[in-house]
Tab-separated table of C-alpha atoms and ligand atoms in Angstrom:
chain	number	residue	atom	x	y	z
A	1	MET	CA	0.000	0.000	0.000
A	2	GLU	CA	1.267	3.467	-0.851
A	3	ALA	CA	1.447	6.064	1.909
A	4	VAL	CA	-1.942	7.422	2.858
A	5	ASP	CA	-3.357	9.904	5.310
A	6	PRO	CA	-2.664	8.511	8.825
A	7	HIS	CA	-6.302	8.908	9.829
A	8	ILE	CA	-7.448	6.842	6.861
A	9	GLU	CA	-4.825	4.215	7.586
A	10	GLU	CA	-6.031	4.099	11.164
A	11	ILE	CA	-9.600	3.481	10.023
A	12	LEU	CA	-8.470	0.779	7.613
A	13	SER	CA	-6.395	-0.839	10.355
A	14	SER	CA	-9.517	-1.177	12.482
A	15	VAL	CA	-10.948	-3.630	9.942
A	16	SER	CA	-9.770	-7.209	10.121
A	17	ASP	CA	-10.174	-10.427	8.183
A	18	PRO	CA	-13.340	-12.050	9.582
A	19	GLU	CA	-11.733	-15.483	9.296
A	20	ILE	CA	-8.456	-14.424	10.927
A	21	PRO	CA	-9.467	-11.626	13.309
A	22	VAL	CA	-5.910	-10.832	14.451
A	23	LEU	CA	-4.922	-9.829	10.945
A	24	THR	CA	-5.926	-6.337	9.854
A	25	ILE	CA	-6.671	-5.793	6.198
A	26	VAL	CA	-3.686	-3.429	6.037
A	27	ASP	CA	-1.345	-6.128	7.377
A	28	MET	CA	-2.911	-8.642	5.039
A	29	GLY	CA	-1.754	-6.457	2.156
A	30	ILE	CA	-5.052	-6.410	0.309
A	31	ILE	CA	-5.427	-2.607	0.255
A	32	LYS	CA	-3.883	-1.559	-3.043
A	33	LYS	CA	-4.841	2.073	-3.392
A	34	VAL	CA	-6.747	4.821	-1.645
A	35	GLU	CA	-8.227	7.541	-3.829
A	36	GLN	CA	-9.821	10.741	-2.618
A	37	LYS	CA	-12.807	11.323	-4.892
A	38	GLU	CA	-15.007	14.380	-4.872
A	39	ASP	CA	-17.609	13.051	-2.461
A	40	HIS	CA	-16.119	9.781	-1.207
A	41	ILE	CA	-12.967	7.813	-0.576
A	42	LEU	CA	-12.382	4.945	-2.978
A	43	ILE	CA	-10.562	1.947	-1.523
A	44	HIS	CA	-9.094	-0.545	-3.992
A	45	ILE	CA	-8.848	-4.065	-2.598
A	46	THR	CA	-7.544	-7.259	-4.173
A	47	PRO	CA	-8.835	-10.688	-3.111
A	48	THR	CA	-6.516	-13.233	-1.513
A	49	TYR	CA	-8.166	-16.192	-3.270
A	50	SER	CA	-10.715	-15.903	-6.115
A	51	GLY	CA	-13.380	-17.612	-4.066
A	52	CYS	CA	-12.544	-15.957	-0.755
A	53	PRO	CA	-15.951	-15.571	0.911
A	54	ALA	CA	-14.552	-12.941	3.281
A	55	MET	CA	-14.248	-10.280	0.582
A	56	ASP	CA	-17.886	-9.180	0.686
A	57	THR	CA	-17.825	-8.963	4.483
A	58	ILE	CA	-14.591	-6.978	4.354
A	59	GLU	CA	-16.173	-4.556	1.905
A	60	ASP	CA	-19.137	-4.008	4.235
A	61	ASP	CA	-16.825	-3.605	7.224
A	62	ILE	CA	-14.721	-0.979	5.445
A	63	VAL	CA	-17.761	1.076	4.490
A	64	LYS	CA	-19.063	0.806	8.039
A	65	ALA	CA	-15.746	1.791	9.642
A	66	PHE	CA	-15.567	4.958	7.556
A	67	ASP	CA	-19.202	5.699	8.178
A	68	GLU	CA	-18.585	5.626	11.937
A	69	GLU	CA	-15.961	8.352	11.424
A	70	GLY	CA	-18.431	10.398	9.400
A	71	LEU	CA	-16.740	9.589	6.108
A	72	LYS	CA	-18.166	8.041	2.969
A	73	ALA	CA	-16.161	5.219	1.436
A	74	LYS	CA	-16.651	2.962	-1.538
A	75	VAL	CA	-14.775	-0.217	-2.302
A	76	LYS	CA	-13.480	-1.320	-5.669
A	77	HIS	CA	-12.341	-4.910	-6.215
A	78	ILE	CA	-9.318	-5.231	-8.454
A	79	LEU	CA	-7.581	-8.412	-9.635
A	80	SER	CA	-4.318	-7.010	-10.832
A	81	PRO	CA	-1.703	-7.146	-9.397
A	82	ALA	CA	-2.696	-10.579	-8.078
A	83	TRP	CA	-2.268	-10.884	-4.319
A	84	THR	CA	0.673	-12.925	-3.035
A	85	THR	CA	1.584	-13.932	0.500
A	86	ASP	CA	4.629	-11.624	0.178
A	87	MET	CA	2.151	-8.768	0.569
A	88	ILE	CA	1.459	-9.749	4.185
A	89	THR	CA	3.467	-7.338	6.347
A	90	ASP	CA	6.036	-8.558	8.905
A	91	LYS	CA	3.701	-7.373	11.630
A	92	GLY	CA	0.947	-9.421	10.032
A	93	LYS	CA	3.119	-12.529	9.881
A	94	GLN	CA	3.962	-12.154	13.547
A	95	ALA	CA	0.286	-11.746	14.422
A	96	LEU	CA	-0.499	-14.928	12.501
A	97	GLU	CA	2.118	-16.929	14.404
A	98	GLU	CA	0.899	-15.622	17.761
A	99	TYR	CA	-2.637	-16.545	16.782
A	100	GLY	CA	-1.540	-20.124	16.096
A	101	ILE	CA	-1.277	-20.079	12.321
A	102	ALA	CA	2.197	-20.736	10.915
A	103	ALA	CA	3.107	-17.879	8.564
A	104	PRO	CA	3.886	-18.641	4.905
A	105	LYS	CA	7.447	-19.766	4.220
A	106	ASP	CA	9.371	-19.111	1.031
A	107	ALA	CA	8.383	-20.979	-2.108
A	108	SER	CA	10.891	-23.853	-1.905
A	109	ILE	CA	10.198	-24.703	1.762
A	110	ASP	CA	6.472	-24.349	1.066
A	111	LYS	CA	6.618	-26.765	-1.851
A	112	ALA	CA	8.596	-29.362	0.101
A	113	ALA	CA	6.251	-29.102	3.089
A	114	LEU	CA	3.104	-29.398	0.974
A	115	ASN	CA	4.578	-32.355	-0.876
A	116	GLY	CA	4.695	-34.156	2.425
A	117	GLU	CA	8.293	-33.605	3.505
A	118	LYS	CA	8.434	-33.588	7.285
A	119	GLY	CA	10.118	-31.071	9.561
A	120	LYS	CA	9.670	-27.951	7.425
A	121	ILE	CA	7.105	-25.949	9.373
A	122	LYS	CA	7.500	-24.936	13.009
A	123	CYS	CA	4.738	-25.951	15.424
A	124	THR	CA	2.899	-22.841	16.621
A	125	HIS	CA	2.175	-24.488	19.994
A	126	CYS	CA	5.546	-25.786	21.184
A	127	GLY	CA	8.020	-24.555	18.570
A	128	SER	CA	9.103	-28.046	17.511
A	129	MET	CA	10.144	-28.634	13.910
A	130	ASN	CA	8.998	-32.237	14.178
A	131	THR	CA	5.799	-31.653	12.195
A	132	LYS	CA	3.968	-33.196	9.265
A	133	MET	CA	1.283	-32.159	6.826
A	134	VAL	CA	-2.145	-33.701	7.397
A	135	SER	CA	-3.949	-32.052	4.493
A	136	ARG	CA	-2.848	-29.473	1.975
A	137	PHE	CA	-6.351	-28.015	2.021
A	138	GLY	CA	-7.395	-26.705	5.415
A	139	SER	CA	-10.309	-24.957	7.080
A	140	THR	CA	-10.155	-22.085	4.590
A	141	ALA	CA	-8.803	-21.814	1.047
A	142	CYS	CA	-5.610	-20.122	2.210
A	143	LYS	CA	-4.529	-22.673	4.799
A	144	ALA	CA	-3.156	-26.226	5.008
A	145	LEU	CA	-3.494	-28.470	8.043
A	146	PHE	CA	-0.402	-29.645	9.921
A	147	GLN	CA	0.229	-31.685	13.033
A	148	CYS	CA	3.074	-31.598	15.527
A	149	GLU	CA	4.573	-34.984	16.295
A	150	ASP	CA	6.039	-33.784	19.602
A	151	CYS	CA	3.083	-32.121	21.310
A	152	GLY	CA	0.528	-33.894	19.122
A	153	GLU	CA	-1.481	-30.723	18.463
A	154	PRO	CA	-2.858	-29.785	15.041
A	155	PHE	CA	-2.224	-26.314	13.614
A	156	ASP	CA	-2.858	-24.348	10.435
A	157	TYR	CA	-0.203	-23.222	8.003
A	158	PHE	CA	-0.870	-20.227	5.782
A	159	LYS	CA	0.059	-21.464	2.304
A	160	CYS	CA	2.535	-19.525	0.243
A	161	LEU	CA	0.905	-17.984	-2.837
A	162	ARG	CA	3.015	-16.388	-5.543
B	1	MET	CA	-5.253	-5.822	-32.843
B	2	LYS	CA	-8.535	-6.331	-34.648
B	3	GLU	CA	-11.682	-4.966	-33.044
B	4	ILE	CA	-13.260	-7.685	-30.907
B	5	ASN	CA	-16.895	-8.411	-31.451
B	6	LYS	CA	-18.698	-7.995	-28.118
B	7	GLU	CA	-21.034	-10.936	-28.556
B	8	LEU	CA	-18.187	-13.205	-29.478
B	9	LEU	CA	-16.162	-12.148	-26.458
B	10	PHE	CA	-19.197	-12.646	-24.222
B	11	ASP	CA	-19.682	-16.131	-25.637
B	12	TYR	CA	-16.023	-16.936	-25.070
B	13	ILE	CA	-16.068	-15.814	-21.445
B	14	ILE	CA	-19.173	-17.927	-20.853
B	15	GLN	CA	-17.275	-20.898	-22.252
B	16	LEU	CA	-14.325	-20.191	-19.987
B	17	GLY	CA	-16.589	-20.090	-16.964
B	18	ASP	CA	-19.104	-22.842	-17.625
B	19	SER	CA	-16.862	-25.911	-17.422
B	20	SER	CA	-15.342	-24.753	-14.149
B	21	MET	CA	-18.776	-23.919	-12.773
B	22	ILE	CA	-20.353	-27.279	-13.561
B	23	LEU	CA	-17.295	-29.073	-12.183
B	24	GLY	CA	-17.530	-26.883	-9.078
B	25	GLN	CA	-21.173	-27.909	-8.683
B	26	ARG	CA	-20.291	-31.593	-9.027
B	27	LEU	CA	-17.603	-31.193	-6.356
B	28	GLY	CA	-20.045	-29.294	-4.157
B	29	GLU	CA	-22.309	-32.352	-4.166
B	30	LEU	CA	-19.554	-34.111	-2.216
B	31	CYS	CA	-19.666	-31.631	0.654
B	32	GLY	CA	-20.031	-33.793	3.743
B	33	HIS	CA	-19.715	-36.968	1.653
B	34	GLY	CA	-15.982	-37.130	0.924
B	35	PRO	CA	-14.273	-40.444	1.672
B	36	GLU	CA	-12.351	-38.869	4.548
B	37	LEU	CA	-12.458	-35.488	6.251
B	38	GLU	CA	-9.317	-34.032	4.634
B	39	THR	CA	-10.406	-35.095	1.157
B	40	ASP	CA	-13.873	-33.711	1.748
B	41	ILE	CA	-12.347	-30.353	2.663
B	42	ALA	CA	-9.964	-30.451	-0.287
B	43	LEU	CA	-12.686	-31.152	-2.842
B	44	THR	CA	-14.973	-28.446	-1.520
B	45	ASN	CA	-12.063	-25.993	-1.379
B	46	ILE	CA	-11.368	-26.733	-5.035
B	47	SER	CA	-15.056	-26.166	-5.725
B	48	LEU	CA	-14.872	-22.814	-3.954
B	49	ASP	CA	-11.805	-21.771	-5.959
B	50	LEU	CA	-13.595	-22.663	-9.185
B	51	PHE	CA	-16.727	-20.740	-8.248
B	52	GLY	CA	-14.589	-17.747	-7.286
B	53	GLN	CA	-12.887	-17.803	-10.665
B	54	VAL	CA	-16.209	-18.213	-12.452
B	55	ARG	CA	-17.616	-15.265	-10.534
B	56	ASN	CA	-14.768	-13.126	-11.871
B	57	TYR	CA	-15.432	-14.291	-15.438
B	58	PHE	CA	-19.181	-13.758	-15.208
B	59	GLN	CA	-18.874	-10.328	-13.607
B	60	TYR	CA	-16.802	-9.402	-16.618
B	61	ALA	CA	-19.322	-11.015	-18.978
B	62	ALA	CA	-22.174	-9.093	-17.349
B	63	GLU	CA	-20.213	-5.859	-17.781
B	64	ILE	CA	-19.679	-6.600	-21.491
B	65	GLN	CA	-23.317	-7.494	-21.933
B	66	GLY	CA	-24.270	-4.151	-20.388
B	67	GLU	CA	-27.888	-5.043	-19.775
B	68	GLY	CA	-27.700	-4.396	-16.042
B	69	LYS	CA	-27.572	-8.111	-15.270
B	70	THR	CA	-25.274	-9.606	-12.672
B	71	GLU	CA	-23.011	-12.634	-12.553
B	72	ASP	CA	-25.810	-14.497	-10.768
B	73	ASP	CA	-28.204	-14.058	-13.693
B	74	ILE	CA	-25.603	-15.493	-16.022
B	75	ALA	CA	-24.820	-18.381	-13.714
B	76	MET	CA	-28.347	-19.315	-12.670
B	77	LEU	CA	-30.866	-18.298	-15.270
B	78	ARG	CA	-29.865	-19.885	-18.540
B	79	TYR	CA	-31.408	-22.960	-20.157
B	80	GLU	CA	-29.547	-26.202	-20.582
B	81	HIS	CA	-28.570	-25.668	-24.234
B	82	GLU	CA	-27.093	-22.283	-23.334
B	83	TYR	CA	-24.494	-23.794	-21.015
B	84	ARG	CA	-21.166	-24.281	-22.787
B	85	SER	CA	-19.487	-26.657	-20.388
B	86	ALA	CA	-17.607	-29.684	-21.704
B	87	LEU	CA	-19.226	-33.112	-21.337
B	88	LEU	CA	-16.444	-34.309	-19.046
B	89	VAL	CA	-17.354	-32.117	-16.095
B	90	GLU	CA	-21.020	-33.105	-15.932
B	91	GLN	CA	-20.165	-36.795	-15.485
B	92	PRO	CA	-21.349	-38.047	-12.082
B	93	ASN	CA	-19.444	-38.733	-8.856
B	94	LYS	CA	-19.758	-42.466	-9.365
B	95	ASP	CA	-16.998	-43.210	-6.869
B	96	PHE	CA	-13.859	-41.498	-5.617
B	97	ALA	CA	-11.811	-42.786	-8.562
B	98	TYR	CA	-14.241	-41.108	-10.984
B	99	VAL	CA	-14.022	-37.877	-9.007
B	100	ILE	CA	-10.225	-37.924	-9.157
B	101	ALA	CA	-9.921	-38.977	-12.811
B	102	ARG	CA	-12.437	-36.327	-13.912
B	103	GLN	CA	-10.627	-33.722	-11.823
B	104	ASN	CA	-7.228	-34.666	-13.167
B	105	PHE	CA	-8.358	-34.707	-16.818
B	106	TYR	CA	-9.774	-31.234	-16.308
B	107	ASP	CA	-6.877	-29.860	-14.235
B	108	HIS	CA	-4.337	-30.783	-16.927
B	109	TYR	CA	-6.350	-28.856	-19.487
B	110	HIS	CA	-7.222	-26.008	-17.124
B	111	TYR	CA	-3.605	-25.369	-16.201
B	112	MET	CA	-2.477	-25.320	-19.849
B	113	LEU	CA	-5.339	-23.007	-20.732
B	114	LEU	CA	-4.409	-20.569	-17.960
B	115	GLU	CA	-0.728	-20.679	-18.916
B	116	PHE	CA	-1.826	-19.103	-22.167
B	117	LEU	CA	-4.517	-16.817	-20.745
B	118	VAL	CA	-2.134	-15.035	-18.352
B	119	ASN	CA	-0.812	-13.370	-21.517
B	120	SER	CA	-4.180	-12.976	-23.209
B	121	LYS	CA	-4.621	-9.897	-25.385
B	122	ASP	CA	-7.709	-9.193	-23.291
B	123	GLU	CA	-6.444	-7.470	-20.147
B	124	GLN	CA	-9.284	-8.540	-17.857
B	125	ILE	CA	-9.122	-12.186	-18.907
B	126	ALA	CA	-5.358	-12.049	-18.303
B	127	ALA	CA	-5.895	-10.591	-14.819
B	128	ILE	CA	-8.432	-13.289	-13.915
B	129	ALA	CA	-6.079	-15.970	-15.247
B	130	ARG	CA	-3.100	-14.663	-13.279
B	131	LYS	CA	-5.207	-14.970	-10.148
B	132	SER	CA	-6.609	-18.384	-11.052
B	133	ILE	CA	-3.423	-20.128	-12.148
B	134	LYS	CA	-1.936	-20.081	-8.661
B	135	GLU	CA	-5.012	-21.881	-7.366
B	136	VAL	CA	-5.191	-24.369	-10.207
B	137	GLU	CA	-1.567	-25.306	-9.602
B	138	TYR	CA	-2.731	-26.691	-6.234
B	139	HIS	CA	-5.658	-28.495	-7.852
B	140	LEU	CA	-3.386	-30.195	-10.365
B	141	ASP	CA	-0.926	-31.198	-7.662
B	142	PHE	CA	-3.756	-32.638	-5.602
B	143	SER	CA	-5.286	-34.701	-8.396
B	144	ILE	CA	-1.902	-35.942	-9.659
B	145	THR	CA	-1.019	-37.153	-6.162
B	146	TRP	CA	-4.307	-39.039	-5.909
B	147	MET	CA	-4.003	-40.534	-9.407
B	148	LYS	CA	-0.675	-42.023	-8.347
B	149	ARG	CA	-1.989	-43.169	-4.989
B	150	LEU	CA	-5.043	-44.890	-6.417
B	151	GLY	CA	-3.235	-46.352	-9.420
B	152	GLY	CA	-0.296	-47.606	-7.403
B	153	GLY	CA	-2.347	-48.494	-4.330
B	154	THR	CA	-4.232	-51.747	-3.881
B	155	GLU	CA	-5.566	-54.021	-6.593
B	156	GLU	CA	-9.019	-52.657	-5.811
B	157	SER	CA	-8.045	-48.986	-6.073
B	158	ASN	CA	-6.121	-49.614	-9.296
B	159	CYS	CA	-9.098	-51.451	-10.749
B	160	ARG	CA	-11.508	-48.656	-9.827
B	161	LEU	CA	-9.265	-45.979	-11.302
B	162	GLN	CA	-8.792	-48.006	-14.487
B	163	ASP	CA	-12.582	-48.242	-14.786
B	164	ALA	CA	-12.975	-44.498	-14.283
B	165	VAL	CA	-10.260	-43.721	-16.838
B	166	ASP	CA	-11.766	-46.155	-19.363
B	167	ASN	CA	-15.120	-44.444	-19.042
B	168	LEU	CA	-14.079	-40.797	-18.840
B	169	TYR	CA	-11.237	-40.725	-21.374
B	170	ARG	CA	-13.740	-40.429	-24.238
B	171	TYR	CA	-14.685	-36.960	-22.994
B	172	THR	CA	-11.145	-35.561	-22.945
B	173	LYS	CA	-10.691	-34.611	-26.577
B	174	GLU	CA	-13.523	-32.111	-26.475
B	175	LEU	CA	-11.429	-29.972	-24.120
B	176	THR	CA	-8.738	-29.340	-26.722
B	177	THR	CA	-11.025	-29.296	-29.769
B	178	PRO	CA	-11.929	-25.684	-30.499
B	179	THR	CA	-15.427	-24.403	-31.139
B	180	GLU	CA	-15.950	-21.678	-33.716
B	181	THR	CA	-15.739	-19.065	-30.947
B	182	GLU	CA	-12.510	-20.510	-29.589
B	183	LYS	CA	-10.983	-20.520	-33.084
B	184	GLN	CA	-11.769	-16.867	-33.565
B	185	MET	CA	-10.447	-15.970	-30.118
B	186	ALA	CA	-7.213	-17.776	-30.918
B	187	GLU	CA	-6.822	-15.694	-34.071
B	188	LEU	CA	-7.212	-12.546	-32.004
B	189	GLY	CA	-4.695	-13.708	-29.392
B	190	VAL	CA	-7.360	-13.685	-26.674
B	191	GLY	CA	-7.372	-17.456	-26.218
B	192	PRO	CA	-4.983	-20.284	-27.077
B	193	ASP	CA	-4.948	-22.289	-30.280
B	194	LEU	CA	-6.405	-25.382	-28.622
B	195	THR	CA	-5.404	-27.748	-31.414
B	196	SER	CA	-1.774	-26.944	-30.754
B	197	LEU	CA	-2.244	-27.811	-27.056
B	198	GLN	CA	-3.655	-31.232	-27.840
B	199	ALA	CA	-0.352	-33.070	-28.242
B	200	SER	CA	1.153	-31.781	-25.027
B	201	TYR	CA	-2.127	-32.398	-23.195
B	202	TYR	CA	-2.077	-36.079	-24.103
B	203	ASN	CA	1.681	-36.359	-23.587
B	204	SER	CA	1.473	-35.248	-19.985
B	205	LEU	CA	-1.801	-37.053	-19.274
B	206	ASN	CA	-0.683	-40.376	-20.751
B	207	ALA	CA	2.694	-40.158	-19.031
B	208	LEU	CA	0.888	-39.752	-15.714
B	209	LEU	CA	-1.420	-42.709	-16.420
B	210	THR	CA	1.568	-44.897	-17.194
B	211	GLU	CA	3.330	-43.764	-14.044
B	212	ALA	CA	0.156	-44.502	-12.083
B	213	GLU	CA	0.130	-48.046	-13.508
B	214	ILE	CA	-3.029	-47.388	-15.504
B	215	ASN	CA	-3.410	-48.529	-19.114
B	216	VAL	CA	-4.026	-45.722	-21.560
B	217	PRO	CA	-7.372	-46.529	-23.235
B	218	LYS	CA	-7.192	-47.500	-26.904
B	219	GLU	CA	-9.671	-47.263	-29.803
B	220	ILE	CA	-11.671	-44.554	-28.137
B	221	VAL	CA	-14.751	-43.066	-29.755
B	222	PHE	CA	-14.434	-39.515	-28.483
B	223	GLN	CA	-17.581	-37.610	-27.519
B	224	PHE	CA	-18.231	-33.949	-28.271
B	225	GLY	CA	-21.050	-31.437	-28.001
B	226	GLY	CA	-21.191	-29.917	-24.508
B	227	LYS	CA	-19.274	-26.822	-25.554
B	228	GLU	CA	-21.979	-26.230	-28.167
B	229	GLY	CA	-24.825	-26.815	-25.741
B	230	ARG	CA	-25.536	-30.486	-26.496
B	231	HIS	CA	-25.304	-32.170	-23.123
B	232	THR	CA	-25.668	-35.642	-21.684
B	233	GLU	CA	-28.721	-36.570	-19.657
B	234	TYR	CA	-26.886	-35.668	-16.429
B	235	MET	CA	-26.908	-31.964	-17.171
B	236	GLY	CA	-30.639	-31.487	-16.592
B	237	TYR	CA	-30.382	-33.006	-13.137
B	238	ILE	CA	-27.418	-30.828	-12.248
B	239	LEU	CA	-29.242	-27.688	-13.344
B	240	SER	CA	-32.471	-28.525	-11.574
B	241	ASP	CA	-30.497	-28.737	-8.348
B	242	PHE	CA	-28.287	-25.756	-9.158
B	243	GLN	CA	-31.082	-23.439	-10.273
B	244	TYR	CA	-33.777	-24.534	-7.871
B	245	MET	CA	-33.675	-21.543	-5.506
B	246	GLN	CA	-33.601	-18.920	-8.255
B	247	ARG	CA	-36.377	-20.617	-10.225
B	248	ALA	CA	-38.596	-21.226	-7.211
B	249	TYR	CA	-37.984	-17.845	-5.569
B	250	PRO	CA	-36.927	-15.430	-8.326
B	251	ASN	CA	-34.464	-12.735	-7.209
B	252	MET	CA	-34.093	-14.234	-3.760
B	253	LYS	CA	-30.902	-13.268	-1.955
B	254	TRP	CA	-29.026	-14.720	0.985
C	301	ZN	ZN1	4.084	-28.915	18.966
């Protein structure tokens, strides 16, 4: 996201992904542009996955957040540039880990892990690397399901998308 | 670049969307019925990806049409002969081997199609494709893994997959056989020249079958027609389920 008015950024940062509440839409990297129009603010957002059901909710939440500050906002969905997990900010990645979702690794580690190689993703519960993939499709389109072989707990891994 | 005829482009986008949509609907039928929890989630996630991609295509189609309709009208309110999906994707979920073989036959084609479309002369189609291809890469990986597992698994799983392949292979050639619309789009650089994809499609598909210890079917009588609106009997049943809410309660919303 390019630099925007701090007040607007603050409003945007109050909106989070309904499926991952600790991640604000700013940290998720889906805000691509903010345009001051004559009578409203136009927010350009790009979807994480084509079928992401959270996008409509996020749109409503953005409009509502601005409305509460007495501002009128509209949301435009854009597809280009396509979202990648690199667009998640460092702060966002940290928030994911603290929430119990392993943050996306770089493409080569991601590929090995999703092809079933063990020991690539750190357990978000106990920090062990002794983990294995259970399913490359998880509870939402963006996640895969892993399990720790030391503490036995399951956890989500946010898949790398490039 | 030559001026693109609006109706032709609309028709092409419908074709791009329809096969993925009908496959997505077939996969949706498995929600809660997958052979194991992880597979159930995977298949419905793939369905969701496909519907998301189709929504992007149909929003674009509705914009081109300019009659104030939405993507939902295009998806839900056409008659059977107006759907341009390939025959392959309407084939039923007979068993898990059929689901995987159908998926894999489509994924191979879908990925090759998107590899071209990311550079389509039509900017919006290219943008949708650049988004979709990352998702379809996962689909292809998933179905390839399962083809190998079933083929190289037990005698029973190999036998079931062989049966599915023997029955579904006849629907594969339609994917890479262009309709009149697809031919014209290829000339304009909007879509790929499907005929030229055919050899590499069968090379990679047949190599996978061999690796999965499945015999490549011989002396096939290939079936065509879905992309021109001539469907198998299954299509009517799919649509009656798919369209039920909109037909029974017009304009209803969630
Ligand atoms: Zn652990």
